[in-house]
Short mmCIF file of C-alpha atoms in Angstrom, two decimals:
data_model
loop_
_atom_site.label_atom_id
_atom_site.label_comp_id
_atom_site.label_asym_id
_atom_site.label_seq_id
_atom_site.Cartn_x
_atom_site.Cartn_y
_atom_site.Cartn_z
CA MET A 13 0.18 0.00 0.06
CA LYS A 14 1.59 3.56 -0.60
CA PRO A 15 1.75 5.72 2.37
CA THR A 16 -0.77 8.55 2.08
CA PHE A 17 0.15 12.33 2.04
CA ALA A 18 -0.51 12.74 5.59
CA ARG A 19 1.88 9.63 6.44
CA CYS A 20 5.11 10.90 4.46
CA LEU A 21 4.61 14.23 6.35
CA LEU A 22 4.06 12.31 9.95
CA ALA A 23 7.26 10.53 9.73
CA ALA A 24 8.35 14.01 8.03
CA SER A 25 8.15 15.48 11.36
CA ILE A 26 8.97 12.88 13.30
CA ALA A 27 12.09 12.63 11.66
CA GLY A 28 12.56 16.65 12.56
CA LEU A 29 11.77 16.38 16.13
CA THR A 30 14.37 13.43 16.64
CA ILE A 31 17.41 15.17 14.67
CA ALA A 32 15.93 18.29 16.68
CA SER A 33 16.59 16.50 19.98
CA ALA A 34 20.05 15.41 19.58
CA ALA A 35 21.12 19.58 18.72
CA GLN A 36 19.70 19.85 21.96
CA ALA A 37 21.34 16.73 23.87
CA SER A 38 24.15 18.28 21.92
CA THR A 39 25.77 21.14 24.88
CA THR A 40 29.05 23.59 24.21
CA LEU A 41 31.39 24.91 26.63
CA ARG A 42 32.88 27.72 26.07
CA MET A 43 37.06 27.13 27.81
CA ALA A 44 39.01 30.15 28.73
CA HIS A 45 42.62 30.24 28.89
CA PHE A 46 45.78 32.25 28.58
CA TRP A 47 47.91 30.34 26.47
CA PRO A 48 48.53 31.19 22.56
CA GLY A 49 45.88 28.67 20.58
CA ALA A 50 49.06 27.62 18.51
CA SER A 51 51.11 26.56 22.07
CA GLY A 52 51.80 22.95 23.03
CA ILE A 53 50.18 23.73 26.31
CA ASN A 54 46.73 24.39 24.19
CA GLN A 55 47.55 21.84 21.42
CA ASP A 56 48.34 18.97 24.40
CA ILE A 57 46.60 19.11 27.34
CA PHE A 58 42.87 21.94 26.47
CA GLU A 59 42.41 20.55 23.37
CA ALA A 60 43.17 17.21 24.11
CA TRP A 61 41.14 17.64 27.08
CA ALA A 62 38.02 18.92 24.17
CA ASP A 63 38.62 16.05 21.86
CA THR A 64 38.56 13.54 24.88
CA ILE A 65 35.41 15.15 26.14
CA GLU A 66 33.68 15.04 22.51
CA GLU A 67 34.40 11.17 22.01
CA GLU A 68 34.09 9.80 25.67
CA SER A 69 29.82 12.20 25.21
CA GLY A 70 29.27 10.76 21.70
CA GLY A 71 29.32 13.98 20.51
CA GLU A 72 27.06 15.40 23.37
CA LEU A 73 29.89 17.24 24.26
CA ARG A 74 31.50 20.43 22.73
CA VAL A 75 34.46 21.78 24.31
CA GLU A 76 34.58 25.65 22.36
CA MET A 77 38.27 26.85 22.66
CA PHE A 78 38.93 30.36 23.81
CA PRO A 79 43.16 31.26 24.65
CA SER A 80 44.79 33.69 24.72
CA GLY A 81 42.97 36.30 26.78
CA THR A 82 40.41 36.19 24.09
CA LEU A 83 37.50 35.08 26.65
CA ALA A 84 38.55 36.50 29.75
CA LYS A 85 42.09 38.68 30.33
CA PRO A 86 44.44 36.08 32.38
CA ASP A 87 43.86 37.63 35.69
CA ALA A 88 39.65 38.02 35.10
CA ILE A 89 39.48 33.41 34.11
CA TYR A 90 38.41 32.26 36.98
CA GLU A 91 35.97 35.38 38.07
CA ALA A 92 34.29 35.18 34.43
CA VAL A 93 34.04 31.31 35.90
CA GLY A 94 32.47 31.27 38.96
CA ASN A 95 30.03 34.06 37.73
CA GLY A 96 29.30 31.86 33.78
CA ILE A 97 30.75 34.08 30.97
CA ALA A 98 33.26 30.95 30.49
CA ASP A 99 32.27 28.03 31.50
CA ILE A 100 35.17 26.21 32.25
CA GLY A 101 39.20 27.97 32.33
CA ALA A 102 42.53 27.26 33.07
CA THR A 103 45.14 29.77 34.55
CA ALA A 104 47.78 31.18 37.04
CA GLN A 105 45.70 31.37 40.62
CA GLY A 106 48.28 33.52 41.52
CA TYR A 107 47.11 36.36 39.13
CA THR A 108 44.60 36.43 41.40
CA ALA A 109 46.51 37.55 44.44
CA GLY A 110 45.83 36.84 47.70
CA ARG A 111 43.23 34.50 46.43
CA PHE A 112 44.53 31.38 47.13
CA PRO A 113 47.18 31.27 49.72
CA LEU A 114 46.91 27.93 50.86
CA SER A 115 47.14 26.50 47.03
CA GLN A 116 50.37 29.45 46.59
CA ILE A 117 52.04 26.89 49.25
CA VAL A 118 53.07 24.90 46.31
CA GLU A 119 55.12 27.46 44.42
CA LEU A 120 57.58 27.60 47.63
CA PRO A 121 61.22 26.85 46.47
CA GLY A 122 61.69 22.99 47.20
CA VAL A 123 58.11 21.58 47.08
CA ALA A 124 58.61 20.37 43.23
CA GLY A 125 61.87 19.35 40.96
CA THR A 126 59.52 18.62 38.37
CA ALA A 127 56.15 20.01 36.67
CA THR A 128 54.53 16.15 37.43
CA GLN A 129 55.54 16.15 41.09
CA GLY A 130 54.22 19.58 41.10
CA ALA A 131 50.66 18.31 39.86
CA CYS A 132 50.91 15.61 42.29
CA VAL A 133 51.63 17.34 44.69
CA LEU A 134 49.27 20.41 43.57
CA GLN A 135 45.95 17.04 43.04
CA THR A 136 46.94 15.42 46.17
CA LEU A 137 46.43 18.98 48.38
CA TYR A 138 43.33 19.45 47.19
CA ASP A 139 42.38 16.04 46.89
CA GLU A 140 42.89 15.65 50.29
CA GLY A 141 40.58 18.42 51.37
CA HIS A 142 43.52 20.92 52.58
CA LEU A 143 42.32 23.65 49.65
CA ASP A 144 39.05 23.41 49.15
CA GLU A 145 37.38 26.50 50.31
CA GLU A 146 39.57 28.37 47.79
CA TYR A 147 37.66 26.86 45.16
CA ALA A 148 34.22 26.47 47.35
CA ASP A 149 32.94 29.01 43.72
CA THR A 150 33.95 26.94 41.08
CA ARG A 151 34.04 23.25 40.68
CA PRO A 152 37.92 22.43 40.00
CA LEU A 153 38.33 19.51 37.29
CA PHE A 154 41.84 18.71 37.50
CA MET A 155 45.28 21.50 39.17
CA PHE A 156 48.85 21.61 37.59
CA THR A 157 52.29 23.49 37.91
CA THR A 158 54.82 24.71 35.84
CA GLY A 159 58.30 23.13 36.25
CA PRO A 160 60.72 25.26 38.43
CA GLY A 161 61.49 28.71 37.27
CA GLY A 162 64.41 30.30 36.78
CA ILE A 163 65.92 33.70 35.83
CA HIS A 164 66.37 34.90 31.75
CA THR A 165 67.86 38.29 31.05
CA ILE A 166 68.62 40.03 28.25
CA ASP A 167 72.17 41.48 28.76
CA THR A 168 73.04 39.94 32.32
CA ASP A 169 75.35 36.76 33.62
CA VAL A 170 73.92 36.58 36.60
CA GLN A 171 75.69 33.91 38.62
CA VAL A 172 74.79 34.93 42.16
CA PRO A 173 71.74 36.69 43.80
CA SER A 174 74.23 40.05 43.61
CA ASP A 175 74.31 40.43 39.87
CA LEU A 176 69.98 41.10 40.39
CA GLU A 177 70.51 44.30 42.18
CA GLY A 178 68.54 46.36 40.21
CA LEU A 179 67.77 44.75 37.10
CA ARG A 180 63.40 44.61 37.05
CA ILE A 181 62.39 41.21 36.92
CA ARG A 182 59.23 40.64 35.37
CA ARG A 183 57.42 38.33 38.31
CA PRO A 184 54.92 35.48 37.97
CA THR A 185 52.81 35.99 41.69
CA ALA A 186 53.68 38.18 44.82
CA VAL A 187 55.11 35.33 46.04
CA ALA A 188 58.05 34.30 43.37
CA GLY A 189 58.47 38.48 43.26
CA GLU A 190 59.49 38.79 47.49
CA MET A 191 61.97 35.71 46.28
CA LEU A 192 63.19 38.69 43.55
CA GLU A 193 63.18 41.22 46.25
CA ASN A 194 65.03 39.30 48.63
CA MET A 195 68.16 38.83 45.57
CA GLY A 196 67.91 42.34 45.23
CA ALA A 197 66.04 42.14 42.07
CA ASN A 198 62.60 45.21 40.96
CA PRO A 199 59.84 42.95 40.78
CA VAL A 200 57.59 44.08 38.08
CA GLY A 201 53.87 42.07 38.34
CA MET A 202 52.49 41.57 34.29
CA PRO A 203 50.45 38.42 32.55
CA ALA A 204 53.03 36.18 30.56
CA PRO A 205 50.82 37.30 27.63
CA GLU A 206 52.27 40.46 28.00
CA ILE A 207 56.20 39.99 28.51
CA TYR A 208 57.21 39.38 24.61
CA THR A 209 56.29 43.48 24.56
CA ALA A 210 57.26 44.93 27.69
CA MET A 211 60.98 43.12 26.93
CA GLN A 212 60.59 44.53 23.94
CA ARG A 213 60.28 47.74 24.90
CA GLY A 214 62.66 47.74 27.91
CA VAL A 215 60.24 47.66 30.15
CA VAL A 216 61.95 45.01 32.33
CA ASP A 217 65.69 44.27 32.02
CA GLY A 218 64.63 40.27 32.29
CA LEU A 219 61.96 37.68 33.77
CA SER A 220 60.84 34.85 36.04
CA PHE A 221 59.68 31.92 34.11
CA PRO A 222 59.98 28.11 33.63
CA TRP A 223 61.60 26.85 30.17
CA GLU A 224 58.29 25.92 29.14
CA GLY A 225 57.00 29.40 28.80
CA LEU A 226 60.56 30.47 27.25
CA LYS A 227 58.89 28.56 24.07
CA GLY A 228 55.79 29.35 24.13
CA PHE A 229 55.99 32.43 24.25
CA ARG A 230 58.58 33.31 21.72
CA ILE A 231 60.86 34.99 25.73
CA ASN A 232 63.81 32.50 23.97
CA GLU A 233 63.67 35.50 21.54
CA LEU A 234 64.80 38.55 23.38
CA VAL A 235 67.18 36.96 26.07
CA ASN A 236 70.53 35.84 25.89
CA TYR A 237 71.53 34.37 29.19
CA HIS A 238 69.80 31.87 31.83
CA THR A 239 70.71 31.13 35.40
CA GLU A 240 68.69 28.11 36.34
CA VAL A 241 68.47 28.20 39.47
CA PRO A 242 64.63 26.40 40.46
CA PHE A 243 63.16 29.14 42.79
CA TYR A 244 59.30 29.11 42.44
CA THR A 245 57.09 26.16 40.29
CA LEU A 246 53.87 28.96 38.99
CA ILE A 247 50.93 26.81 39.54
CA PHE A 248 47.21 26.89 37.61
CA VAL A 249 43.60 25.17 37.90
CA ALA A 250 41.48 24.67 35.25
CA THR A 251 37.83 24.75 36.23
CA MET A 252 34.46 24.54 35.75
CA SER A 253 31.22 26.18 35.82
CA GLN A 254 29.20 24.49 39.37
CA ARG A 255 26.14 25.91 37.99
CA THR A 256 27.25 25.16 34.10
CA TYR A 257 27.95 21.45 35.34
CA ASP A 258 24.73 21.19 37.14
CA GLY A 259 22.76 22.27 34.17
CA LEU A 260 24.56 18.60 32.12
CA SER A 261 22.24 15.09 32.30
CA PRO A 262 24.06 12.92 34.78
CA GLU A 263 25.83 10.85 31.83
CA GLN A 264 27.44 13.98 30.32
CA GLN A 265 28.43 15.16 33.90
CA ALA A 266 30.15 11.37 34.07
CA VAL A 267 32.68 12.24 30.97
CA ILE A 268 33.23 15.00 33.38
CA ASP A 269 33.95 12.74 36.07
CA ALA A 270 36.02 10.89 34.67
CA ASN A 271 38.23 13.22 33.17
CA SER A 272 39.05 15.21 36.07
CA GLY A 273 41.67 14.22 38.49
CA MET A 274 45.13 13.25 39.12
CA LYS A 275 45.09 11.72 35.89
CA TRP A 276 44.83 15.04 33.89
CA ALA A 277 47.01 16.31 36.15
CA GLU A 278 49.91 14.52 35.37
CA ASN A 279 48.97 14.27 32.04
CA ALA A 280 49.57 18.70 32.18
CA GLY A 281 52.39 17.91 33.80
CA ALA A 282 54.31 15.34 31.92
CA VAL A 283 53.24 17.89 28.90
CA PHE A 284 55.05 21.48 30.64
CA ASP A 285 58.09 18.85 31.36
CA ARG A 286 58.59 17.79 27.58
CA LEU A 287 58.27 21.61 27.15
CA ASP A 288 60.71 22.67 29.27
CA VAL A 289 62.91 19.81 28.07
CA GLU A 290 62.39 21.69 25.03
CA GLY A 291 62.67 25.05 25.90
CA LYS A 292 66.27 24.79 27.54
CA GLN A 293 67.75 22.76 24.17
CA GLU A 294 66.47 25.64 21.91
CA ALA A 295 68.33 28.08 23.86
CA ARG A 296 70.98 26.01 23.81
CA ASP A 297 70.98 25.45 20.29
CA ALA A 298 70.96 30.32 19.86
CA GLY A 299 74.34 29.87 21.79
CA HIS A 300 72.98 31.10 25.17
CA THR A 301 74.46 30.39 28.41
CA ILE A 302 73.36 28.61 30.83
CA ARG A 303 73.80 28.90 34.53
CA GLU A 304 73.05 26.04 36.36
CA ILE A 305 72.41 26.01 40.22
CA GLU A 306 71.00 22.84 41.25
CA ASN A 307 69.68 23.36 45.08
CA PRO A 308 69.85 26.69 45.57
CA LEU A 309 68.19 25.38 48.93
CA GLU A 310 71.33 24.60 50.59
CA ASP A 311 73.80 27.10 47.98
CA PRO A 312 75.28 29.28 49.65
CA ASP A 313 74.26 32.70 47.95
CA TRP A 314 71.02 31.23 47.13
CA GLN A 315 70.19 30.16 50.69
CA ALA A 316 69.02 32.84 52.13
CA PRO A 317 67.10 35.04 50.05
CA LEU A 318 65.48 31.62 49.96
CA GLN A 319 64.66 31.03 52.69
CA ASP A 320 63.54 33.33 54.01
CA GLY A 321 60.94 33.76 51.39
CA ILE A 322 59.62 30.86 52.68
CA GLU A 323 59.44 31.96 56.24
CA SER A 324 58.00 34.88 54.57
CA TYR A 325 55.33 33.61 53.09
CA LEU A 326 53.90 31.12 55.38
CA ALA A 327 54.02 33.74 58.30
CA GLN A 328 51.42 36.12 56.15
CA VAL A 329 49.04 33.05 55.20
CA GLU A 330 49.28 32.71 59.29
CA GLU A 331 48.71 35.85 60.06
CA ARG A 332 45.65 35.49 57.84
CA GLY A 333 44.66 32.83 60.56
CA LEU A 334 44.93 29.35 58.29
CA PRO A 335 47.05 26.39 58.28
CA ALA A 336 50.22 27.48 56.12
CA ARG A 337 52.78 25.27 58.28
CA GLU A 338 50.43 22.49 58.68
CA VAL A 339 49.93 22.88 54.44
CA TYR A 340 53.29 23.06 53.77
CA GLU A 341 54.54 20.06 56.32
CA ALA A 342 51.42 18.12 53.15
CA ALA A 343 52.92 19.60 50.72
CA LEU A 344 56.29 18.62 51.39
CA ALA A 345 55.02 14.49 52.35
CA ALA A 346 53.06 14.70 49.51
CA SER A 347 55.49 15.26 47.23
CA GLU A 348 58.18 12.75 48.40
CA SER A 349 55.48 9.90 47.78
CA CYS A 350 54.30 11.94 44.79
CA ALA A 351 58.53 11.87 43.76
CA ALA A 352 58.18 7.76 45.02
CA ASP A 353 55.49 7.20 43.00
CA GLN A 354 57.08 8.85 39.47
CA GLY A 355 60.38 6.53 40.80
#
């Protein structure tokens, strides 16, 4: 029997409703961060995470990436997630001064020797509940760190702290800035995407950065001297709007949950470690001068300013009524267990 016009119309309507329902089931999540779109950090961490989310959700979840601070400025990304401008954001906690004081204990020298270890330490502190209150307004996905940051200058060969006297050095956070002050430098705060132009214009004489950042932000083009003195680690968080998460289906939430926590923290750390090797090799290939201070906390020239900086920071956090030394001890314990696990 031939189908009637009415039946054809009904079938077409049902098909249309099915397509519309499928389209409605697909949710696009806006993710903001400050790394360049072409950087290894964006491609090998965030794009890889986004691809995994899309694949494991069967296409129901898609992630639209906004790199280079295009959706929110670097120091406003966390707030943008909290107020719903971005569904997901990744940023440095230290870009919001004083907002994450216990988390930033992981930035202190001696806590982590690699990015993988640092990511493990920071994620462990969060998983153990030490940092819950600092992230109560969003839903953290995973936390990670750079490798240890050193000092890089345009035309000054820094061998001891006194060589920094009077130099304008870009610092990533207030924690690292205090260390630099103790060494005699004049720290200048600015987000990473602004460094290249600032150095071109002579606003700063150098910067504190991990090797990865020298490659990702093309800073090796501008500096000639490197002092590999691991005096800080920069920490990051990838976090999600709680309201956005609550609006997902249970199945979609399960995909997000399965791609949160230690697995992706350590994935991110491994990417940073690889890029650190590449950034240092890039400097070697360019014929730059590289000085290596292997253990500055035991070095007679570098020990005092760094130890003073650690004690000063812990005291400042304690003055706010927070358990700074308890978290510091937990960080050191996590550092040992993370190193053992990765060894």
